[in-house]
Amino acid sequence: MLDNMKYPRGRLLMGPGPSGVHPRVLEALSSPMVGHLDPQFLALMDNIQEMLRRLFRTENRLTVAVSGTGSSGMESAFVNVVEPGDEVLVCVNGVFGNRMSDIVERIGGVLRRIDRPWGEVFDPAEIEEALARHPDVKVVAIVHAETSTGALQPLEEIGDLCRKNGRLFLVDCVTSLGGERVEVDAWNIDMAYSGTQKCLSCPPGLAPVTFSERAMEKLKARKSKVVSWYLDLSMIEKYWTEGERAYHHTAPISMNYALHEALCLVHEEGREVRWERHRRNSAVLVAGLEALGFRLFAQEGHRLPMLNAVWIPEGVDDAKFRKAFLDEYDIEIGGGLGEVAGRIWRIGLMGETSSRENIMTFLGALETLLERDGHAGSVGAGLDAAARAAD
Ligand SMILES: *Cc1c(COP(=O)(O)O)cnc(C)c1O
């Protein structure tokens, strides 16, 4: 019984992650196992660090891939710099801001939280005001690309504000890294983390993380131990540093092969070219969706190119449609989370998935399903508008 288990067949992954994985990454994943202190593996780690620095746009010495998915990156960013009793300002406009707040409370931080309606972004003035109200805040945390709503948060001014006021700036780049501009040094970001399975188009399992010297100083000056042994970056750093290489935990070897290859693909394409591809393809998809009567969810001017959130039109059954996409077309799209569950779809165009071909496949399927469901005039309308937008 057990050994007859079939592995899944492929799907077109157009949800909030994981995204499509390039065959070269899958091939790297199946390379032979070596030890975690093997010189071949150490050389590969050095390469990963260098490629991550180029992608995060930073000179930060501490730039590593933490073992675990994007959430382990989030947890490591907080747990290393926040000591019990430290005040943390968390900006919440979706699921991942909520998750940050939860982590702050779990590790004994004092949560100062400001909220915005889902789909909207924060204005720097709101953060300035909150900091004036809470002068002891040590860390300001915000999500760059809110995957639950499709909103892209501008960061530059907030980073300036934090630096001027002596606060550390912590940013979630899980969905933005590899799909949109991220400038860790220029935007004064002190702690940033990402995940492998969004715009890096790698299987889930590692979290790229980068810490500024200021963040490292806060870590080194701690009076209490980091409450997570596994995510303590002062120890993890030693394993990633040439000349030290102290054993902490066994690195997920194969996952690092995959990340290495995924980063090679990113840099072969070029950062700017890749961001432009994400933007252009999003515009094509949106033209098709709007022609079919869909309205975008997130605030205009602040929409993510890699995650397109749309209101589900009146008369369209969320669960029925998503099941039909999966069963009949092998297409996965994302439903809404939390307060917008059942009301929005999240259509991902992340990394490898962001292609003209995939958009047309999706729109063709959507038109057919709409027409069958009684929405006459759907067939051709979306594809037509998309093709025009693509010219
Ligand atoms: C996906 C995601 C996470 C969590 O990553 P996991 O890999 O699911 O642990 C955190 N933040 C954002 C913005 C995300 O999109």
GROMACS .gro file of N, CA and C and ligand atoms in nm, residues 16-17 68-74 95-97 99-100 143-148 172-176 193-198 204-207 346 350, ligand 1:
model
  126
   16PRO      N    1  -0.085   3.232  -0.379
   16PRO     CA    2   0.008   3.317  -0.302
   16PRO      C    3   0.138   3.247  -0.267
   17GLY      N    4   0.173   3.141  -0.332
   17GLY     CA    5   0.294   3.065  -0.306
   17GLY      C    6   0.257   2.930  -0.246
   68GLY      N    7   1.402   2.682   0.752
   68GLY     CA    8   1.258   2.698   0.778
   68GLY      C    9   1.196   2.790   0.675
   69THR      N   10   1.065   2.794   0.669
   69THR     CA   11   0.996   2.875   0.569
   69THR      C   12   1.000   3.023   0.608
   70GLY      N   13   0.932   3.106   0.532
   70GLY     CA   14   0.932   3.251   0.556
   70GLY      C   15   0.902   3.288   0.701
   71SER      N   16   0.814   3.215   0.765
   71SER     CA   17   0.778   3.246   0.904
   71SER      C   18   0.896   3.229   0.998
   72SER      N   19   0.988   3.141   0.965
   72SER     CA   20   1.108   3.127   1.050
   72SER      C   21   1.196   3.251   1.034
   73GLY      N   22   1.193   3.310   0.915
   73GLY     CA   23   1.264   3.436   0.894
   73GLY      C   24   1.201   3.546   0.979
   74MET      N   25   1.067   3.549   0.979
   74MET     CA   26   0.995   3.648   1.059
   74MET      C   27   1.030   3.631   1.207
   95VAL      N   28  -0.292   3.988   0.716
   95VAL     CA   29  -0.259   3.868   0.794
   95VAL      C   30  -0.117   3.870   0.852
   96PHE      N   31  -0.022   3.918   0.771
   96PHE     CA   32   0.116   3.901   0.815
   96PHE      C   33   0.158   4.003   0.921
   97GLY      N   34   0.093   4.119   0.921
   97GLY     CA   35   0.111   4.213   1.032
   97GLY      C   36   0.054   4.154   1.161
   99ARG      N   37   0.044   3.839   1.228
   99ARG     CA   38   0.137   3.733   1.270
   99ARG      C   39   0.257   3.795   1.344
  100MET      N   40   0.305   3.909   1.292
  100MET     CA   41   0.415   3.979   1.361
  100MET      C   42   0.374   4.015   1.503
  143VAL      N   43   0.514   4.517   0.682
  143VAL     CA   44   0.520   4.422   0.572
  143VAL      C   45   0.533   4.498   0.440
  144HIS      N   46   0.631   4.463   0.359
  144HIS     CA   47   0.651   4.531   0.230
  144HIS      C   48   0.541   4.492   0.132
  145ALA      N   49   0.526   4.364   0.110
  145ALA     CA   50   0.423   4.314   0.016
  145ALA      C   51   0.326   4.228   0.095
  146GLU      N   52   0.207   4.283   0.126
  146GLU     CA   53   0.108   4.210   0.208
  146GLU      C   54   0.036   4.110   0.117
  147THR      N   55   0.075   3.987   0.127
  147THR     CA   56   0.023   3.882   0.039
  147THR      C   57  -0.125   3.853   0.064
  148SER      N   58  -0.175   3.891   0.180
  148SER     CA   59  -0.317   3.863   0.207
  148SER      C   60  -0.408   3.966   0.143
  172ASP      N   61   0.923   4.282   0.641
  172ASP     CA   62   0.890   4.152   0.581
  172ASP      C   63   0.898   4.167   0.429
  173CYS      N   64   0.996   4.097   0.368
  173CYS     CA   65   1.012   4.100   0.222
  173CYS      C   66   0.984   3.964   0.162
  174VAL      N   67   0.899   3.886   0.227
  174VAL     CA   68   0.878   3.749   0.182
  174VAL      C   69   0.828   3.746   0.037
  175THR      N   70   0.727   3.828   0.008
  175THR     CA   71   0.668   3.823  -0.126
  175THR      C   72   0.735   3.920  -0.223
  176SER      N   73   0.801   4.024  -0.171
  176SER     CA   74   0.859   4.122  -0.263
  176SER      C   75   0.995   4.078  -0.319
  193TYR      N   76   1.369   3.993   0.601
  193TYR     CA   77   1.367   3.848   0.579
  193TYR      C   78   1.276   3.819   0.460
  194SER      N   79   1.296   3.701   0.401
  194SER     CA   80   1.212   3.660   0.290
  194SER      C   81   1.186   3.510   0.301
  195GLY      N   82   1.134   3.452   0.193
  195GLY     CA   83   1.108   3.308   0.189
  195GLY      C   84   1.143   3.261   0.049
  196THR      N   85   1.162   3.132   0.035
  196THR     CA   86   1.209   3.084  -0.095
  196THR      C   87   1.097   3.061  -0.197
  197GLN      N   88   0.974   3.040  -0.148
  197GLN     CA   89   0.872   2.988  -0.241
  197GLN      C   90   0.782   3.092  -0.306
  198LYS      N   91   0.816   3.220  -0.290
  198LYS     CA   92   0.733   3.321  -0.354
  198LYS      C   93   0.804   3.362  -0.483
  204PRO      N   94   0.944   2.569  -0.081
  204PRO     CA   95   0.947   2.627   0.053
  204PRO      C   96   1.049   2.554   0.141
  205GLY      N   97   1.114   2.625   0.230
  205GLY     CA   98   1.205   2.557   0.322
  205GLY      C   99   1.320   2.640   0.376
  206LEU      N  100   1.348   2.756   0.314
  206LEU     CA  101   1.454   2.842   0.368
  206LEU      C  102   1.402   2.986   0.374
  207ALA      N  103   1.465   3.063   0.463
  207ALA     CA  104   1.428   3.204   0.478
  207ALA      C  105   1.552   3.291   0.471
  346ARG      N  106  -0.692   3.566  -0.483
  346ARG     CA  107  -0.554   3.616  -0.492
  346ARG      C  108  -0.483   3.538  -0.601
  350MET      N  109   0.407   3.493  -0.954
  350MET     CA  110   0.533   3.502  -0.881
  350MET      C  111   0.644   3.427  -0.953
  392LIG     C1  112   0.413   3.368   0.280
  392LIG     C2  113   0.441   3.482   0.368
  392LIG     C3  114   0.495   3.466   0.497
  392LIG     C4  115   0.517   3.333   0.560
  392LIG     O1  116   0.594   3.248   0.487
  392LIG     P1  117   0.581   3.088   0.504
  392LIG     O2  118   0.676   3.040   0.404
  392LIG     O3  119   0.439   3.055   0.476
  392LIG     O4  120   0.620   3.055   0.643
  392LIG     C5  121   0.526   3.580   0.569
  392LIG     N1  122   0.502   3.702   0.520
  392LIG     C6  123   0.448   3.721   0.400
  392LIG     C7  124   0.424   3.860   0.351
  392LIG     C8  125   0.415   3.612   0.321
  392LIG     O5  126   0.360   3.630   0.200
   0.00000   0.00000   0.00000
